[in-house]
Amino acid sequence: MVLRPSQWINIGWIIFGIAGIMWIIPPVIALYKILELNCWTYSIDDEFITEKKGVFSVAHRELQIG
């Protein structure tokens, strides 16, 4: 089973990006935040809970269940 966090975490950045569409930086930050959240996964299997997070450098953490 693979789980992903909700995009509601980034709602402030998305609104900031839409409001600042005239400038380059706010939409780029909003798109990066959306991409960052899409690259964040939790994987649960029989022995491990695994978290992978990151866009350019991926951090990989494992927790052994039993």
PDB file of C-alpha atoms in Angstrom, residues 7 10 12-18 25-35:
ATOM      1  CA  GLN A   7      -2.321  18.845  -1.619  1.00  0.00           C
ATOM      2  CA  ASN A  10       0.142  23.531  -0.091  1.00  0.00           C
ATOM      3  CA  GLY A  12      -1.329  28.740   0.807  1.00  0.00           C
ATOM      4  CA  TRP A  13       1.429  28.378  -1.801  1.00  0.00           C
ATOM      5  CA  ILE A  14      -1.098  27.628  -4.537  1.00  0.00           C
ATOM      6  CA  ILE A  15      -3.141  30.754  -3.709  1.00  0.00           C
ATOM      7  CA  PHE A  16       0.090  32.771  -3.505  1.00  0.00           C
ATOM      8  CA  GLY A  17       1.098  31.449  -6.947  1.00  0.00           C
ATOM      9  CA  ILE A  18      -2.278  32.256  -8.508  1.00  0.00           C
ATOM     10  CA  ILE A  25       8.741  33.581  -8.749  1.00  0.00           C
ATOM     11  CA  PRO A  26       5.394  32.859  -6.954  1.00  0.00           C
ATOM     12  CA  PRO A  27       4.040  30.435  -9.598  1.00  0.00           C
ATOM     13  CA  VAL A  28       7.413  28.670  -9.757  1.00  0.00           C
ATOM     14  CA  ILE A  29       7.435  28.237  -5.975  1.00  0.00           C
ATOM     15  CA  ALA A  30       3.840  26.962  -6.034  1.00  0.00           C
ATOM     16  CA  LEU A  31       4.646  24.447  -8.793  1.00  0.00           C
ATOM     17  CA  TYR A  32       7.739  23.272  -6.915  1.00  0.00           C
ATOM     18  CA  LYS A  33       5.689  22.751  -3.737  1.00  0.00           C
ATOM     19  CA  ILE A  34       3.119  20.711  -5.679  1.00  0.00           C
ATOM     20  CA  LEU A  35       5.898  18.622  -7.247  1.00  0.00           C
TER      21      LEU A  35
END
